[in-house]
PDB file of C-alpha atoms in Angstrom:
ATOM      1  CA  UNK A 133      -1.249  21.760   9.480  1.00 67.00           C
ATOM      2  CA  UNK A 134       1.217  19.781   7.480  1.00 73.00           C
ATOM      3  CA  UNK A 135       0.798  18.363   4.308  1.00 90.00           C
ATOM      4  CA  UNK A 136       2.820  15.131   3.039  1.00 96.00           C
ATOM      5  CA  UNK A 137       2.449  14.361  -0.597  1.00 96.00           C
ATOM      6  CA  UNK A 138       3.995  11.017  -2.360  1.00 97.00           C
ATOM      7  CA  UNK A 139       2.893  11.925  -6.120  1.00 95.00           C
ATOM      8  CA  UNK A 140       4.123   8.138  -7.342  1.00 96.00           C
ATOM      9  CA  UNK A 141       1.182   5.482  -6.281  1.00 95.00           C
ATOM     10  CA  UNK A 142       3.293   2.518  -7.715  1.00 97.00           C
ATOM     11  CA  UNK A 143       6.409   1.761  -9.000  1.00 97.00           C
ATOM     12  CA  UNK A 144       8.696  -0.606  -9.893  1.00 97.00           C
ATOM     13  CA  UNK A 145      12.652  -1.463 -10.776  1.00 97.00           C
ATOM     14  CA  UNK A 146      14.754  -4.284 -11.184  1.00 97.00           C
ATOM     15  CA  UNK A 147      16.742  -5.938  -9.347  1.00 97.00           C
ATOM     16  CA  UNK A 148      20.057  -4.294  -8.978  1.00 97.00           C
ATOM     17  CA  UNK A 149      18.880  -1.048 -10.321  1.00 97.00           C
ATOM     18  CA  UNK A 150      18.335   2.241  -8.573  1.00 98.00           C
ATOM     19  CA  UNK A 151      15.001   4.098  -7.989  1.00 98.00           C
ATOM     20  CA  UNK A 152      14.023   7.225  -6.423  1.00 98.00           C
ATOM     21  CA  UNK A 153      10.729   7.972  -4.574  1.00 98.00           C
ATOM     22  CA  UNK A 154       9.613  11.308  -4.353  1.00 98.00           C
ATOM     23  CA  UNK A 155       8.366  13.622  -1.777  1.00 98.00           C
ATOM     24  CA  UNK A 156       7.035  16.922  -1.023  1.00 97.00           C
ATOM     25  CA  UNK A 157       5.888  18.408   2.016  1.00 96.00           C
ATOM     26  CA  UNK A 158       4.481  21.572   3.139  1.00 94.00           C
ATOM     27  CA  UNK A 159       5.088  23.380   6.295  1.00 91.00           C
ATOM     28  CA  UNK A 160       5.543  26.737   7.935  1.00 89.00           C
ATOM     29  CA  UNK A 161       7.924  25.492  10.533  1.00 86.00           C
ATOM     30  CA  UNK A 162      11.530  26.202  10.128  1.00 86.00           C
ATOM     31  CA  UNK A 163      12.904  22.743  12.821  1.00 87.00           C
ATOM     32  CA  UNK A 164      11.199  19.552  11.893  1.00 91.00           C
ATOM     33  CA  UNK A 165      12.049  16.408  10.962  1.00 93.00           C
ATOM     34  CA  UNK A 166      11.666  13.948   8.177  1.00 95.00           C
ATOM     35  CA  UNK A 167      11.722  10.297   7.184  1.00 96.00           C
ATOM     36  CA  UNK A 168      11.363   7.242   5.372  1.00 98.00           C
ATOM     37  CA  UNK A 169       9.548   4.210   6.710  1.00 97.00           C
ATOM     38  CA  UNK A 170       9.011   0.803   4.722  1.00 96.00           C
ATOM     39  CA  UNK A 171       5.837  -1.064   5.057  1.00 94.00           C
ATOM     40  CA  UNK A 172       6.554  -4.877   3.977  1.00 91.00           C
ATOM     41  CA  UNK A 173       3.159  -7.072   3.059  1.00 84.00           C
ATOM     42  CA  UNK A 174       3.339  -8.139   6.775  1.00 71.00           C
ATOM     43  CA  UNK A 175       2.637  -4.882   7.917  1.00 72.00           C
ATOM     44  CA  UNK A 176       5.805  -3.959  10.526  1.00 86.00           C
ATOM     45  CA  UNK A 177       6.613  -0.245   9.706  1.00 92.00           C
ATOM     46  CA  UNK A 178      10.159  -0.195   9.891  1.00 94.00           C
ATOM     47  CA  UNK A 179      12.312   3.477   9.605  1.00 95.00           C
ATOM     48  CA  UNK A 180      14.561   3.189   6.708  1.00 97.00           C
ATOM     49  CA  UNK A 181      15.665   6.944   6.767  1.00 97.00           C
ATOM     50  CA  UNK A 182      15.504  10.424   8.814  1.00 95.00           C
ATOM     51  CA  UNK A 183      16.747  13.870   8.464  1.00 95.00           C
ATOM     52  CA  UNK A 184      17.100  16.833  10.918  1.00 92.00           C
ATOM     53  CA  UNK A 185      15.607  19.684   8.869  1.00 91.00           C
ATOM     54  CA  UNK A 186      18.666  21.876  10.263  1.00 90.00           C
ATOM     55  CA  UNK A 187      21.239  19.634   8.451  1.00 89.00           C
ATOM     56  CA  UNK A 188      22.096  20.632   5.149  1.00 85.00           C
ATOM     57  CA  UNK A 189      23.755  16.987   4.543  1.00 92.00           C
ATOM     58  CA  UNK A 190      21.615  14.579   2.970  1.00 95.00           C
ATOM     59  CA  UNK A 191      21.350  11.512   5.502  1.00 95.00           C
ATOM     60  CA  UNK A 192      22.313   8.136   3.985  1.00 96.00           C
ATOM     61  CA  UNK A 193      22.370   4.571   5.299  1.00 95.00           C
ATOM     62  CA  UNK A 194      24.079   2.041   3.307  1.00 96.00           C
ATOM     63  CA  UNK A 195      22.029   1.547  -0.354  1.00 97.00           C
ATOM     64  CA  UNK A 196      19.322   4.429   1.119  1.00 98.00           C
ATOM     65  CA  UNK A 197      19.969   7.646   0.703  1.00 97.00           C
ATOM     66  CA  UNK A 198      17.957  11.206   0.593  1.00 97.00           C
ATOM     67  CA  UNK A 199      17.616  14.316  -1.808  1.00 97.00           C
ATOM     68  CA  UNK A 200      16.333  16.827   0.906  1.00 96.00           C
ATOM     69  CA  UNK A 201      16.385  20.246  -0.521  1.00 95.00           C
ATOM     70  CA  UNK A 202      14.580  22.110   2.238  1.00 94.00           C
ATOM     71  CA  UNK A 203      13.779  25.951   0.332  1.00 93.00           C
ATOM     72  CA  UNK A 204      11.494  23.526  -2.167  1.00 95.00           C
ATOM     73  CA  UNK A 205      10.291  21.573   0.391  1.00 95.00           C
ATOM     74  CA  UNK A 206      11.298  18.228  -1.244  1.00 96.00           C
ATOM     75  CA  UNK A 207      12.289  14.653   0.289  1.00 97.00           C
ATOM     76  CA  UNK A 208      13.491  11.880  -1.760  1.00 98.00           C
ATOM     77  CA  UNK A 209      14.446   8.775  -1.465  1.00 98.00           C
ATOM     78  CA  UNK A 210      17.418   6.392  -3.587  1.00 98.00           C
ATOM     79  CA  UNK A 211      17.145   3.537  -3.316  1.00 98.00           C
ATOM     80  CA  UNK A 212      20.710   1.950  -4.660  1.00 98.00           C
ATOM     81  CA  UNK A 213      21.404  -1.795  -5.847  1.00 97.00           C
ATOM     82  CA  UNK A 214      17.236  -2.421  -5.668  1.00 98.00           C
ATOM     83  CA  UNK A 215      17.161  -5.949  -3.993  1.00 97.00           C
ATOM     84  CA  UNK A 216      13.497  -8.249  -3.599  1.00 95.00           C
ATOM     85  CA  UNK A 217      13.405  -7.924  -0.469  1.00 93.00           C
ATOM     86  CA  UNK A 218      13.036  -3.904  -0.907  1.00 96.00           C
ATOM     87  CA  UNK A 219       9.736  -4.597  -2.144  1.00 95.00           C
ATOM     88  CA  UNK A 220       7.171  -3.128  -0.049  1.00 96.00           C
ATOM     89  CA  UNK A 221       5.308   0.428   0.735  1.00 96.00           C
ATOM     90  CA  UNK A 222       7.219   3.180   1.655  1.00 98.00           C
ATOM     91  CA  UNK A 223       5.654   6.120   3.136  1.00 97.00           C
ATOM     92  CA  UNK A 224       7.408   9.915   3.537  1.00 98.00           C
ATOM     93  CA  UNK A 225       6.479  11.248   7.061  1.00 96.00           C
ATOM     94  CA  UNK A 226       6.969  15.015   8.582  1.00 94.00           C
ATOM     95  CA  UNK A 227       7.217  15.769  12.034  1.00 92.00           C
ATOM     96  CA  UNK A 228       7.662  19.109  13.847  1.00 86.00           C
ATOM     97  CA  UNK A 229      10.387  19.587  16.515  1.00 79.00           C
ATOM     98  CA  UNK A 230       9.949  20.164  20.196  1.00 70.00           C
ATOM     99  CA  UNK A 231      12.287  19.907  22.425  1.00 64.00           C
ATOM    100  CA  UNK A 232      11.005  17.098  25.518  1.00 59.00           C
ATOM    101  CA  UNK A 233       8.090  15.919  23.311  1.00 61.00           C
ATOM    102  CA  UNK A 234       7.026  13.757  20.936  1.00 66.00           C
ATOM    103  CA  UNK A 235       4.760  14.800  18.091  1.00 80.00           C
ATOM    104  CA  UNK A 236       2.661  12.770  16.090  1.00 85.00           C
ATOM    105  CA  UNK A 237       4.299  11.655  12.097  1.00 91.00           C
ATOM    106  CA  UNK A 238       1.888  13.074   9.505  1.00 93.00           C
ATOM    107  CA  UNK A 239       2.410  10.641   6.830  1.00 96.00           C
ATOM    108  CA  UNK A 240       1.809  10.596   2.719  1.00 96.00           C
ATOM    109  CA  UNK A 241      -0.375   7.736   0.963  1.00 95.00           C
ATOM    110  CA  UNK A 242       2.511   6.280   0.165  1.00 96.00           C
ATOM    111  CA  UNK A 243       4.545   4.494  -2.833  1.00 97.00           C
ATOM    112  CA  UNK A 244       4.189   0.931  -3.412  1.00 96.00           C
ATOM    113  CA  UNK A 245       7.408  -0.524  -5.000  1.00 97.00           C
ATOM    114  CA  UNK A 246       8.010  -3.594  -6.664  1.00 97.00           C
ATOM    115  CA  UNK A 247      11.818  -5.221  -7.018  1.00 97.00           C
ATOM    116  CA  UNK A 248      11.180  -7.509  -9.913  1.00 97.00           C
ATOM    117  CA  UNK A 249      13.906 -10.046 -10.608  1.00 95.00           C
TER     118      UNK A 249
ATOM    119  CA  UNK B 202      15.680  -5.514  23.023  1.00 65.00           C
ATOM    120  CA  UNK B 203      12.067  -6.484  22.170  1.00 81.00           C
ATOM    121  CA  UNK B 204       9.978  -4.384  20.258  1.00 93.00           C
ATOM    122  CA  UNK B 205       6.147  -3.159  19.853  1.00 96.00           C
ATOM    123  CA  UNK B 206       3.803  -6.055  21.078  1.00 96.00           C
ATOM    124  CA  UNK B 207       0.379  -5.285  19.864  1.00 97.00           C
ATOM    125  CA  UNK B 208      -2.387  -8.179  20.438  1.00 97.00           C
ATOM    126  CA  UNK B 209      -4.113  -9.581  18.822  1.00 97.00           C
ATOM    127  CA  UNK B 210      -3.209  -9.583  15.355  1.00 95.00           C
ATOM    128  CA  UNK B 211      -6.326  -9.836  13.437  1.00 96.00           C
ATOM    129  CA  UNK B 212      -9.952  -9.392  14.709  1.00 97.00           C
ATOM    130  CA  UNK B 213     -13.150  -9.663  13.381  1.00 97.00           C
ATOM    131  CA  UNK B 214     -16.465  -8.790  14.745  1.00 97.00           C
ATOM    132  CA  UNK B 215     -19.919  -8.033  14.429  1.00 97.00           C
ATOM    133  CA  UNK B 216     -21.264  -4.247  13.690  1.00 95.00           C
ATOM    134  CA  UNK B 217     -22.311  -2.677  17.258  1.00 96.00           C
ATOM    135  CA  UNK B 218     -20.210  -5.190  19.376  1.00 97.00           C
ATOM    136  CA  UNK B 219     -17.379  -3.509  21.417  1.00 97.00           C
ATOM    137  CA  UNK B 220     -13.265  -4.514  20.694  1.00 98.00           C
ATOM    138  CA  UNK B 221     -10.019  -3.747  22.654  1.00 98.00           C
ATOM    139  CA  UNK B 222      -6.445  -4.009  21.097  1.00 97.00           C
ATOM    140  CA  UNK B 223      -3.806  -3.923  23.621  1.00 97.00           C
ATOM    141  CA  UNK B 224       0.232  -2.415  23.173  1.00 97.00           C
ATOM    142  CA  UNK B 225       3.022  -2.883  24.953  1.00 97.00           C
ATOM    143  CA  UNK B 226       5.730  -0.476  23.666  1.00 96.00           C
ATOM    144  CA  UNK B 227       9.334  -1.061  24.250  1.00 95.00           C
ATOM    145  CA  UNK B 228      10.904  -0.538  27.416  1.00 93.00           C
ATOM    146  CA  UNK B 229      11.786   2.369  28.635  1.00 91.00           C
ATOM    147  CA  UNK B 230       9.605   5.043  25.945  1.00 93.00           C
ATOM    148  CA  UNK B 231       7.472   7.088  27.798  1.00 91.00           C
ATOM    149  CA  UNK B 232       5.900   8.523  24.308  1.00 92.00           C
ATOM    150  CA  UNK B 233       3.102   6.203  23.033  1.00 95.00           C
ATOM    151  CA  UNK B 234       1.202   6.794  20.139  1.00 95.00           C
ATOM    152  CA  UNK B 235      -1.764   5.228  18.391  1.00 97.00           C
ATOM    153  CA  UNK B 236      -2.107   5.250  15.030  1.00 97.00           C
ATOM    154  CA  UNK B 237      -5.185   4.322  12.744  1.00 97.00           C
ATOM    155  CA  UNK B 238      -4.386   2.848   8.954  1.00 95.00           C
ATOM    156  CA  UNK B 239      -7.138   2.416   6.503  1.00 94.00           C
ATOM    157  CA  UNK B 240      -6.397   0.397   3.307  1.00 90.00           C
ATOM    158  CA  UNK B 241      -4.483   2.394   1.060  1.00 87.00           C
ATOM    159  CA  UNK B 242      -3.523   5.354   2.876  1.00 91.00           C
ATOM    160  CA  UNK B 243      -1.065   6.590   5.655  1.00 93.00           C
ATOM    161  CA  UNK B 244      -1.048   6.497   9.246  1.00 95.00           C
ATOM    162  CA  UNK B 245      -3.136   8.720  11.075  1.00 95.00           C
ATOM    163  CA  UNK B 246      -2.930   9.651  15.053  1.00 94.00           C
ATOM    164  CA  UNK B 247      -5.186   8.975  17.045  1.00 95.00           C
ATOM    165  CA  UNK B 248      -3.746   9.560  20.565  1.00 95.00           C
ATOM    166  CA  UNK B 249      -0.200   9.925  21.589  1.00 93.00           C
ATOM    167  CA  UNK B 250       0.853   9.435  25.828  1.00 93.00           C
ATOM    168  CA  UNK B 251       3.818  10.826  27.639  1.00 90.00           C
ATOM    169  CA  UNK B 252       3.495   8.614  30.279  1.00 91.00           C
ATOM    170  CA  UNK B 253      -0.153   8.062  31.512  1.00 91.00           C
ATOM    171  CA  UNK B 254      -1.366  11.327  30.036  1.00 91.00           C
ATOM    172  CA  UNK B 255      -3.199  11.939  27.123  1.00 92.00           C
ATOM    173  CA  UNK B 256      -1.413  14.901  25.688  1.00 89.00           C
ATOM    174  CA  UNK B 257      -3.296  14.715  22.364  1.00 89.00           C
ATOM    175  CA  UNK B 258      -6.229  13.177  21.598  1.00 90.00           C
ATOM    176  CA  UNK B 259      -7.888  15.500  19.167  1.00 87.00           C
ATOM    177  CA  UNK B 260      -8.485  13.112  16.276  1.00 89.00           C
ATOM    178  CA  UNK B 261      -9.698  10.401  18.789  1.00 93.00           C
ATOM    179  CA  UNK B 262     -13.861  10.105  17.994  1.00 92.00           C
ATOM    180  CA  UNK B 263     -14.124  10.398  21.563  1.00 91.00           C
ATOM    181  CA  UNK B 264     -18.129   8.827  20.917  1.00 94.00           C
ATOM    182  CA  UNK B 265     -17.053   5.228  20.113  1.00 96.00           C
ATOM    183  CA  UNK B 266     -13.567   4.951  21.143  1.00 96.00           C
ATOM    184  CA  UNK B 267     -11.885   5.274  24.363  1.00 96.00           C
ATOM    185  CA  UNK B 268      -8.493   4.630  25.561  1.00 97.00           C
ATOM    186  CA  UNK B 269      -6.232   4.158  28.534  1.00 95.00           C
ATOM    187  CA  UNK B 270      -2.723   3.726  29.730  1.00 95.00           C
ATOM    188  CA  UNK B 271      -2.509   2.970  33.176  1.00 84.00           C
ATOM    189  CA  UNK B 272       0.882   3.437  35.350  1.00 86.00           C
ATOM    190  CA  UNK B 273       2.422   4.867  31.795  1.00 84.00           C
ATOM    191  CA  UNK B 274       3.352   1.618  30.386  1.00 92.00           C
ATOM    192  CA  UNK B 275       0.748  -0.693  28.440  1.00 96.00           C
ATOM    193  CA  UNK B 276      -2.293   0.845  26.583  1.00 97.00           C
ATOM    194  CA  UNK B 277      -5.632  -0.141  25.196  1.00 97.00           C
ATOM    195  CA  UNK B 278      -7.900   0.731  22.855  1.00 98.00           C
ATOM    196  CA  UNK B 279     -10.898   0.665  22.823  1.00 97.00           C
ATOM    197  CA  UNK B 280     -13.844   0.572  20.192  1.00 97.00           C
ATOM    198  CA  UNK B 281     -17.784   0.497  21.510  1.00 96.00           C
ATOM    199  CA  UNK B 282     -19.576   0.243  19.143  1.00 96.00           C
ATOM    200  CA  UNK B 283     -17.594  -0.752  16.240  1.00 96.00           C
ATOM    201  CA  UNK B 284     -18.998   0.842  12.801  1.00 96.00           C
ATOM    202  CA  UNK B 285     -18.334  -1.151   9.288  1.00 96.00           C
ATOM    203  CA  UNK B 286     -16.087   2.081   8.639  1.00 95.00           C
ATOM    204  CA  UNK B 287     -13.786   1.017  11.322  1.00 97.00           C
ATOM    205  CA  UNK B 288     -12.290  -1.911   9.386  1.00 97.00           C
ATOM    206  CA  UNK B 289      -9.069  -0.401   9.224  1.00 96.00           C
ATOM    207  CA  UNK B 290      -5.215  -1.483  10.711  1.00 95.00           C
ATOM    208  CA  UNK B 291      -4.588  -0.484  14.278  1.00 97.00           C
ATOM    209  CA  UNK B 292      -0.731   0.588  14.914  1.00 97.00           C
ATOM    210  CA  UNK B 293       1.087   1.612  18.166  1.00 97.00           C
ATOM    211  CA  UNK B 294       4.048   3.217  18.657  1.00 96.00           C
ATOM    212  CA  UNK B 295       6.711   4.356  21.184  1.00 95.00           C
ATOM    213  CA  UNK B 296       9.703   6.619  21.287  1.00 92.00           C
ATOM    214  CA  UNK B 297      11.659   7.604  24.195  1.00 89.00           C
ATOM    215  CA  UNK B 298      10.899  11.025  25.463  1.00 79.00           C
ATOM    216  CA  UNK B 299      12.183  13.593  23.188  1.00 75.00           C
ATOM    217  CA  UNK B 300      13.298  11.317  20.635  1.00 81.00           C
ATOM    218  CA  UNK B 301      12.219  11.788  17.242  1.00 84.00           C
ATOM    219  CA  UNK B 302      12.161   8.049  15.904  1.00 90.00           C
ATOM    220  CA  UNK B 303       8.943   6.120  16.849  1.00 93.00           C
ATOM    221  CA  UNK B 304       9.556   2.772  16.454  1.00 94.00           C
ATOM    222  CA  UNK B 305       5.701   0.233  15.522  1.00 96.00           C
ATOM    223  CA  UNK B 306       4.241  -2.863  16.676  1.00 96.00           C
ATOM    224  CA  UNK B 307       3.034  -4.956  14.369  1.00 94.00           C
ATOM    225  CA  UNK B 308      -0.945  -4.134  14.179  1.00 95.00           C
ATOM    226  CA  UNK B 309      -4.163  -5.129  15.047  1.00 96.00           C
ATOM    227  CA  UNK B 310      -6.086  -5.827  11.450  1.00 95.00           C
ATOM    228  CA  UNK B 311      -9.943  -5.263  12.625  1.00 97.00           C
ATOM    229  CA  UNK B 312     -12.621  -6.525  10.291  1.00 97.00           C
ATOM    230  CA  UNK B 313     -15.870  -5.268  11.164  1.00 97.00           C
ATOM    231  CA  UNK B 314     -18.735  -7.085   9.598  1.00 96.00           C
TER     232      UNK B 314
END
């Protein structure tokens, strides 16, 4: 089974400023697949981020961007120029690959993060 | 295109009585998936479709809850009877087949009292 661990409960950063989420995941498969999703207070999980195990480039979109450094098993996310509406839970989810299939996303507890002005 | 419709959005009931939640995942995924959130914590599968099959359903408690998803599009849930410990956030999901990205409705918030 795989394990999805978000070590940070709560954090928070202002406005403009950059934070990092951490990440770490355990696994003994070598194809899988990883990602980012934001929780607002309404509830809508929405995919900020997701990275093919098998690519060594860290995916970024626009201010979001990931540390994955796969031989420690670790899956970060930046989050660049912090705005308010960034506030919100963001969990770290791991699923395996298969190739005509879907597999369930085993997710961490999560990070709550606060954007104060 | 739209996305996840899950009704209704909140529910609250009575220990012992029965309650359905109903998804309608965006057209086109053939993956659907099921998800049960309790306050605080991650996601956790219940039951993910390819189509109308149930290709896993291991974590479903297969003594209170049921669910269905006729002619591989819409799916229900179902919860009979409902336990206090079932107060919890209901998410679906849908991907098309193969595709990694599952993309989530809304919720169904279920108070159980």
């Amino acid at each position: 089974a795989q394990t999805v661990t978000q070590s940070q409960p709560e954090m928070s950063v202002q406005e403009a400023e950059t934070v990092t989420l951490s990440c770490t995941y355990d696994t003994s498969e070598n194809n899988y697949y990883l990602f980012w999703y934001k929780q607002p207070p309404s509830r809508q999980m929405i995919l900020v981020i997701r990275q093919e195990a098998y690519k060594q480039q860290n995916a970024t979109e626009n201010r979001f961007s990931v540390n994955f450094q796969k031989a420690a098993k670790s899956f970060s996310l930046k989050i660049s120029d912090s705005q308010l509406g960034d506030t919100a839970m963001y969990f770290c989810a791991f699923m395996k690959h298969k190739q005509n299939s879907g597999y369930a996303l085993n997710f961490g507890k999560g990070t709550s993060l606060l954007v104060t002005p | 295109e739209a996305g996840v419709v899950q009704s209704p959005r909140y529910k609250i009931i009575e220990k012992k009585q029965p309650v359905a939640f109903w998804c309608n995942p965006i057209s086109g995924h053939n993956t659907l998936y099921w998800y049960l959130q309790n306050l605080g914590q991650g996601p956790e599968l219940l039951i993910r479709y390819e189509n109308e099959e149930a290709v896993d359903d291991s974590q479903l408690p297969k003594d209170r809850f049921s669910a269905e998803r006729l002619k591989g599009v819409d799916s229900t849930l179902k919860i009979q009877p409902a336990e206090l410990g079932d107060s919890a956030v209901y998410l679906c999901a849908s991907s098309r087949q193969g595709r990694e990205t599952q993309y989530f409705g809304p919720g169904t918030r279920l108070l159980v009292l």
